[in-house]
mmCIF file of C-alpha atoms in Angstrom:
data_model
loop_
_atom_site.group_PDB
_atom_site.id
_atom_site.type_symbol
_atom_site.label_atom_id
_atom_site.label_comp_id
_atom_site.label_asym_id
_atom_site.label_seq_id
_atom_site.Cartn_x
_atom_site.Cartn_y
_atom_site.Cartn_z
ATOM 1 C CA ILE G 1 -192.073 7.114 -42.098
ATOM 2 C CA GLN G 2 -190.585 6.195 -38.731
ATOM 3 C CA LEU G 3 -189.753 2.623 -37.777
ATOM 4 C CA THR G 4 -189.586 1.548 -34.149
ATOM 5 C CA GLN G 5 -187.832 -1.701 -33.363
ATOM 6 C CA SER G 6 -188.219 -3.594 -30.126
ATOM 7 C CA PRO G 7 -186.475 -4.600 -28.114
ATOM 8 C CA SER G 8 -183.387 -2.473 -28.701
ATOM 9 C CA SER G 9 -181.307 -5.332 -27.356
ATOM 10 C CA LEU G 10 -181.828 -8.837 -26.077
ATOM 11 C CA SER G 11 -179.818 -11.658 -24.599
ATOM 12 C CA ALA G 12 -180.456 -15.179 -25.779
ATOM 13 C CA SER G 13 -178.865 -18.601 -25.811
ATOM 14 C CA VAL G 14 -177.942 -20.826 -28.702
ATOM 15 C CA GLY G 15 -181.041 -22.762 -29.725
ATOM 16 C CA ASP G 16 -183.499 -20.123 -28.488
ATOM 17 C CA ARG G 17 -186.331 -18.810 -30.614
ATOM 18 C CA VAL G 18 -185.918 -15.071 -31.043
ATOM 19 C CA THR G 19 -188.502 -12.556 -32.242
ATOM 20 C CA ILE G 20 -187.803 -8.936 -33.146
ATOM 21 C CA THR G 21 -190.584 -6.506 -33.939
ATOM 22 C CA CYS G 22 -190.675 -3.460 -36.187
ATOM 23 C CA ARG G 23 -193.564 -0.998 -36.110
ATOM 24 C CA ALA G 24 -194.107 1.615 -38.811
ATOM 25 C CA SER G 25 -195.613 5.020 -38.096
ATOM 26 C CA GLN G 26 -198.007 4.509 -41.007
ATOM 27 C CA GLY G 27 -199.066 1.612 -43.171
ATOM 28 C CA ILE G 28 -196.422 0.343 -45.585
ATOM 29 C CA SER G 29 -198.183 -2.777 -46.900
ATOM 30 C CA SER G 30 -195.405 -5.370 -47.279
ATOM 31 C CA TYR G 31 -192.708 -2.913 -48.298
ATOM 32 C CA LEU G 32 -190.203 -3.958 -45.641
ATOM 33 C CA ALA G 33 -186.752 -5.520 -45.527
ATOM 34 C CA TRP G 34 -184.603 -6.944 -42.756
ATOM 35 C CA TYR G 35 -180.811 -6.787 -42.544
ATOM 36 C CA GLN G 36 -178.198 -8.353 -40.277
ATOM 37 C CA GLN G 37 -175.042 -6.470 -39.369
ATOM 38 C CA LYS G 38 -172.004 -7.826 -37.576
ATOM 39 C CA PRO G 39 -169.403 -5.535 -35.978
ATOM 40 C CA GLY G 40 -167.164 -3.841 -38.514
ATOM 41 C CA LYS G 41 -169.088 -5.300 -41.457
ATOM 42 C CA ALA G 42 -171.633 -4.061 -43.926
ATOM 43 C CA PRO G 43 -175.241 -5.082 -43.381
ATOM 44 C CA LYS G 44 -176.482 -8.207 -45.120
ATOM 45 C CA LEU G 45 -179.948 -8.600 -46.628
ATOM 46 C CA LEU G 46 -182.021 -11.314 -44.955
ATOM 47 C CA ILE G 47 -185.614 -10.721 -46.024
ATOM 48 C CA TYR G 48 -187.460 -8.434 -48.439
ATOM 49 C CA ALA G 49 -191.136 -7.888 -49.192
ATOM 50 C CA ALA G 50 -191.688 -8.550 -45.472
ATOM 51 C CA SER G 51 -191.459 -12.328 -45.799
ATOM 52 C CA THR G 52 -189.344 -13.342 -48.811
ATOM 53 C CA LEU G 53 -186.080 -14.958 -47.816
ATOM 54 C CA GLN G 54 -183.058 -13.715 -49.735
ATOM 55 C CA SER G 55 -181.197 -16.427 -51.613
ATOM 56 C CA GLY G 56 -178.587 -18.134 -49.452
ATOM 57 C CA VAL G 57 -180.084 -17.059 -46.116
ATOM 58 C CA PRO G 58 -180.753 -19.976 -43.740
ATOM 59 C CA SER G 59 -184.372 -21.042 -43.384
ATOM 60 C CA ARG G 60 -184.289 -20.480 -39.607
ATOM 61 C CA PHE G 61 -184.859 -16.807 -40.473
ATOM 62 C CA SER G 62 -188.415 -15.794 -41.299
ATOM 63 C CA GLY G 63 -190.362 -12.582 -41.604
ATOM 64 C CA SER G 64 -194.028 -11.784 -41.283
ATOM 65 C CA GLY G 65 -196.417 -8.879 -41.070
ATOM 66 C CA SER G 66 -198.126 -6.273 -43.178
ATOM 67 C CA GLY G 67 -199.357 -2.738 -42.712
ATOM 68 C CA THR G 68 -197.660 -1.357 -39.622
ATOM 69 C CA ASP G 69 -196.502 -4.385 -37.627
ATOM 70 C CA PHE G 70 -193.732 -6.756 -38.658
ATOM 71 C CA THR G 71 -191.639 -9.465 -37.051
ATOM 72 C CA LEU G 72 -188.337 -11.144 -37.744
ATOM 73 C CA THR G 73 -188.036 -14.589 -36.189
ATOM 74 C CA ILE G 74 -184.974 -16.750 -35.768
ATOM 75 C CA SER G 75 -186.329 -20.212 -35.013
ATOM 76 C CA SER G 76 -183.182 -21.626 -33.407
ATOM 77 C CA LEU G 77 -180.435 -19.121 -32.667
ATOM 78 C CA GLN G 78 -176.995 -20.121 -33.883
ATOM 79 C CA PRO G 79 -173.617 -18.713 -32.752
ATOM 80 C CA GLU G 80 -173.216 -16.843 -36.043
ATOM 81 C CA ASP G 81 -176.557 -15.067 -35.536
ATOM 82 C CA PHE G 82 -175.309 -12.798 -32.763
ATOM 83 C CA ALA G 83 -175.460 -9.434 -34.486
ATOM 84 C CA THR G 84 -177.566 -6.301 -34.856
ATOM 85 C CA TYR G 85 -180.722 -6.490 -36.943
ATOM 86 C CA TYR G 86 -182.343 -3.585 -38.792
ATOM 87 C CA CYS G 87 -185.669 -3.234 -40.528
ATOM 88 C CA GLN G 88 -186.079 -0.835 -43.449
ATOM 89 C CA GLN G 89 -189.268 0.485 -45.000
ATOM 90 C CA LEU G 90 -189.348 0.481 -48.797
ATOM 91 C CA ASN G 91 -192.749 2.101 -49.260
ATOM 92 C CA THR G 92 -191.936 5.792 -49.397
ATOM 93 C CA TYR G 93 -188.918 8.000 -49.966
ATOM 94 C CA PRO G 94 -186.885 8.704 -47.955
ATOM 95 C CA LEU G 95 -186.122 5.071 -47.295
ATOM 96 C CA THR G 96 -185.757 4.766 -43.538
ATOM 97 C CA PHE G 97 -184.335 2.220 -41.122
ATOM 98 C CA GLY G 98 -185.342 1.149 -37.669
ATOM 99 C CA GLY G 99 -182.993 1.855 -34.792
ATOM 100 C CA GLY G 100 -181.679 -1.704 -34.651
ATOM 101 C CA THR G 101 -181.918 -4.667 -32.296
ATOM 102 C CA LYS G 102 -178.709 -6.069 -30.884
ATOM 103 C CA VAL G 103 -178.826 -9.807 -30.199
ATOM 104 C CA GLU G 104 -176.247 -10.781 -27.588
ATOM 105 C CA ILE G 105 -175.107 -14.036 -26.074
ATOM 106 C CA LYS G 106 -176.742 -14.913 -22.757
ATOM 107 C CA HIS V 1 -169.904 -12.074 -58.435
ATOM 108 C CA LEU V 2 -170.797 -8.425 -57.896
ATOM 109 C CA GLN V 3 -168.421 -6.293 -55.869
ATOM 110 C CA LEU V 4 -168.681 -2.671 -54.816
ATOM 111 C CA GLN V 5 -165.676 -0.737 -53.530
ATOM 112 C CA GLU V 6 -165.747 2.729 -52.041
ATOM 113 C CA SER V 7 -162.813 5.098 -52.420
ATOM 114 C CA GLY V 8 -162.078 8.616 -51.272
ATOM 115 C CA PRO V 9 -160.435 10.646 -48.509
ATOM 116 C CA GLY V 10 -160.821 9.365 -44.987
ATOM 117 C CA LEU V 11 -160.453 12.818 -43.494
ATOM 118 C CA VAL V 12 -162.316 15.952 -44.558
ATOM 119 C CA LYS V 13 -162.138 19.391 -42.995
ATOM 120 C CA PRO V 14 -165.278 21.114 -41.701
ATOM 121 C CA SER V 15 -167.098 23.207 -44.332
ATOM 122 C CA GLU V 16 -165.389 21.319 -47.166
ATOM 123 C CA THR V 17 -166.895 18.789 -49.582
ATOM 124 C CA LEU V 18 -166.807 15.055 -49.001
ATOM 125 C CA SER V 19 -166.277 13.131 -52.244
ATOM 126 C CA LEU V 20 -166.583 9.370 -52.593
ATOM 127 C CA THR V 21 -166.619 7.022 -55.555
ATOM 128 C CA CYS V 22 -167.968 3.489 -55.758
ATOM 129 C CA ASN V 23 -166.416 1.179 -58.311
ATOM 130 C CA VAL V 24 -168.695 -1.614 -59.459
ATOM 131 C CA SER V 25 -167.192 -4.867 -60.714
ATOM 132 C CA GLY V 26 -168.748 -8.150 -61.746
ATOM 133 C CA GLY V 27 -171.845 -6.470 -63.144
ATOM 134 C CA SER V 28 -172.986 -3.524 -65.248
ATOM 135 C CA ILE V 29 -174.078 -0.281 -63.685
ATOM 136 C CA SER V 30 -176.226 0.280 -66.786
ATOM 137 C CA SER V 31 -178.719 -2.457 -65.924
ATOM 138 C CA SER V 32 -182.330 -1.287 -65.802
ATOM 139 C CA ALA V 33 -183.005 -3.650 -62.896
ATOM 140 C CA TYR V 34 -181.048 -1.698 -60.317
ATOM 141 C CA TYR V 35 -180.527 1.628 -58.638
ATOM 142 C CA TRP V 36 -177.225 2.541 -57.009
ATOM 143 C CA GLY V 37 -177.013 4.387 -53.743
ATOM 144 C CA TRP V 38 -175.229 5.611 -50.648
ATOM 145 C CA ILE V 39 -176.030 4.841 -47.038
ATOM 146 C CA ARG V 40 -174.126 6.024 -43.992
ATOM 147 C CA GLN V 41 -173.711 4.982 -40.378
ATOM 148 C CA PRO V 42 -172.262 7.277 -37.705
ATOM 149 C CA PRO V 43 -170.004 5.438 -35.254
ATOM 150 C CA GLY V 44 -172.097 3.348 -32.882
ATOM 151 C CA LYS V 45 -175.364 4.470 -34.453
ATOM 152 C CA GLY V 46 -177.939 3.330 -36.980
ATOM 153 C CA LEU V 47 -178.219 3.472 -40.756
ATOM 154 C CA GLU V 48 -179.267 6.481 -42.819
ATOM 155 C CA TRP V 49 -180.089 6.350 -46.536
ATOM 156 C CA ILE V 50 -178.550 9.318 -48.366
ATOM 157 C CA ALA V 51 -179.438 9.093 -52.055
ATOM 158 C CA SER V 52 -179.909 6.776 -55.026
ATOM 159 C CA VAL V 53 -179.292 7.092 -58.752
ATOM 160 C CA PHE V 54 -180.398 5.175 -61.846
ATOM 161 C CA TYR V 55 -178.005 4.649 -64.736
ATOM 162 C CA SER V 56 -180.050 7.148 -66.739
ATOM 163 C CA GLY V 57 -179.308 9.809 -64.142
ATOM 164 C CA ARG V 58 -182.656 9.756 -62.327
ATOM 165 C CA THR V 59 -182.071 10.520 -58.680
ATOM 166 C CA PHE V 60 -183.713 10.240 -55.281
ATOM 167 C CA PHE V 61 -182.544 12.097 -52.200
ATOM 168 C CA ASN V 62 -183.083 12.079 -48.462
ATOM 169 C CA PRO V 63 -184.747 15.481 -47.886
ATOM 170 C CA SER V 64 -182.644 15.999 -44.770
ATOM 171 C CA LEU V 65 -179.484 16.031 -46.907
ATOM 172 C CA LYS V 66 -180.747 16.975 -50.354
ATOM 173 C CA SER V 67 -179.468 20.551 -50.348
ATOM 174 C CA ARG V 68 -175.904 19.323 -49.799
ATOM 175 C CA VAL V 69 -175.829 16.110 -51.838
ATOM 176 C CA THR V 70 -174.855 15.383 -55.405
ATOM 177 C CA ILE V 71 -175.011 11.835 -56.730
ATOM 178 C CA SER V 72 -173.941 10.867 -60.218
ATOM 179 C CA VAL V 73 -173.177 7.844 -62.346
ATOM 180 C CA ASP V 74 -170.402 7.287 -64.891
ATOM 181 C CA THR V 75 -171.412 4.357 -67.065
ATOM 182 C CA SER V 76 -168.152 4.453 -69.038
ATOM 183 C CA LYS V 77 -166.207 3.720 -65.856
ATOM 184 C CA ASN V 78 -168.904 1.546 -64.246
ATOM 185 C CA GLN V 79 -168.889 3.688 -61.150
ATOM 186 C CA PHE V 80 -171.015 6.192 -59.271
ATOM 187 C CA SER V 81 -170.146 9.020 -56.943
ATOM 188 C CA LEU V 82 -171.306 11.008 -53.945
ATOM 189 C CA LYS V 83 -170.518 14.584 -53.029
ATOM 190 C CA LEU V 84 -171.633 16.054 -49.715
ATOM 191 C CA SER V 85 -170.913 19.741 -49.268
ATOM 192 C CA SER V 86 -170.444 21.923 -46.186
ATOM 193 C CA VAL V 87 -169.645 18.989 -43.946
ATOM 194 C CA THR V 88 -169.610 19.153 -40.149
ATOM 195 C CA ALA V 89 -168.622 16.706 -37.435
ATOM 196 C CA ALA V 90 -172.159 15.290 -37.659
ATOM 197 C CA ASP V 91 -171.265 13.912 -41.093
ATOM 198 C CA THR V 92 -168.571 11.670 -39.614
ATOM 199 C CA ALA V 93 -169.681 8.155 -40.491
ATOM 200 C CA VAL V 94 -168.967 4.951 -42.333
ATOM 201 C CA TYR V 95 -170.250 5.496 -45.855
ATOM 202 C CA TYR V 96 -171.513 2.476 -47.764
ATOM 203 C CA CYS V 97 -172.217 2.288 -51.455
ATOM 204 C CA ALA V 98 -174.922 -0.152 -52.406
ATOM 205 C CA ARG V 99 -176.900 -1.764 -55.194
ATOM 206 C CA LEU V 100 -180.648 -1.430 -54.877
ATOM 207 C CA ASN V 101 -182.682 -4.148 -56.524
ATOM 208 C CA VAL V 102 -185.929 -3.020 -58.132
ATOM 209 C CA LEU V 103 -188.753 -5.556 -58.299
ATOM 210 C CA THR V 104 -192.259 -5.221 -59.634
ATOM 211 C CA PHE V 105 -194.480 -5.510 -56.573
ATOM 212 C CA LEU V 106 -198.051 -4.610 -55.594
ATOM 213 C CA GLU V 107 -198.763 -0.933 -56.290
ATOM 214 C CA TRP V 108 -195.244 0.266 -57.028
ATOM 215 C CA PRO V 109 -191.750 -1.200 -57.314
ATOM 216 C CA LEU V 110 -190.025 -2.715 -54.315
ATOM 217 C CA VAL V 111 -186.525 -1.268 -53.922
ATOM 218 C CA PHE V 112 -184.115 -2.829 -51.455
ATOM 219 C CA VAL V 113 -180.366 -3.120 -50.952
ATOM 220 C CA ASP V 114 -179.059 -6.512 -51.997
ATOM 221 C CA TYR V 115 -175.347 -5.719 -52.263
ATOM 222 C CA TRP V 116 -173.221 -3.469 -50.070
ATOM 223 C CA GLY V 117 -169.692 -2.184 -50.331
ATOM 224 C CA GLN V 118 -167.424 -2.841 -47.363
ATOM 225 C CA GLY V 119 -167.814 0.760 -46.202
ATOM 226 C CA THR V 120 -165.321 3.557 -45.722
ATOM 227 C CA LEU V 121 -164.958 5.702 -42.620
ATOM 228 C CA VAL V 122 -164.967 9.422 -43.295
ATOM 229 C CA THR V 123 -164.010 11.644 -40.405
ATOM 230 C CA VAL V 124 -164.766 15.352 -40.450
ATOM 231 C CA SER V 125 -162.168 17.185 -38.418
ATOM 232 C CA SER V 126 -159.773 20.071 -38.724
#
């Protein structure tokens, strides 16, 4: 299953609302996770089951969608949120990741 | 507090076998609630899942790598390992070990990475 993220990069300001989309090549129900990765660091789990926030993750992060279309929303971008975000489908082996969305400072 | 730590050579020659071990501390690798796996990331590129293993030895592989991959678990040492044979420059990447949480969900279990090791760069070069 292929995952296409858009955009591949975006520029935004602190306080902006940011939305990243992830489209699956076939339906995956709600079997999707989102990760955040900062340079030189391992990815960090943000959301699983498409919309369940991982413990300890700020509530400004939210996920939605089902089937083939999913979104990750950051309601008010904070300085520590500048990073690359990946979606991952959990429906079928092999587990696959989207190509990533890099969120940069405007 | 769970911690995963990768170890192994940082440089491997082409055609040889890459061998990495992940030491798990702060939790038992024998828990039935988790799989353990390897994920890699070539420099400047995206993430690729390699393989996962259950404490019982049950395994899952990425078909694109399956013929070259061995994954195993050593419950007595609380660690698991990856071997990737016949490496080429295309296998140069940061290799992450990871814990995969398994939750009952809808039609089949939901499996996602909730803990990652810090990653180790393996370069394939002569």
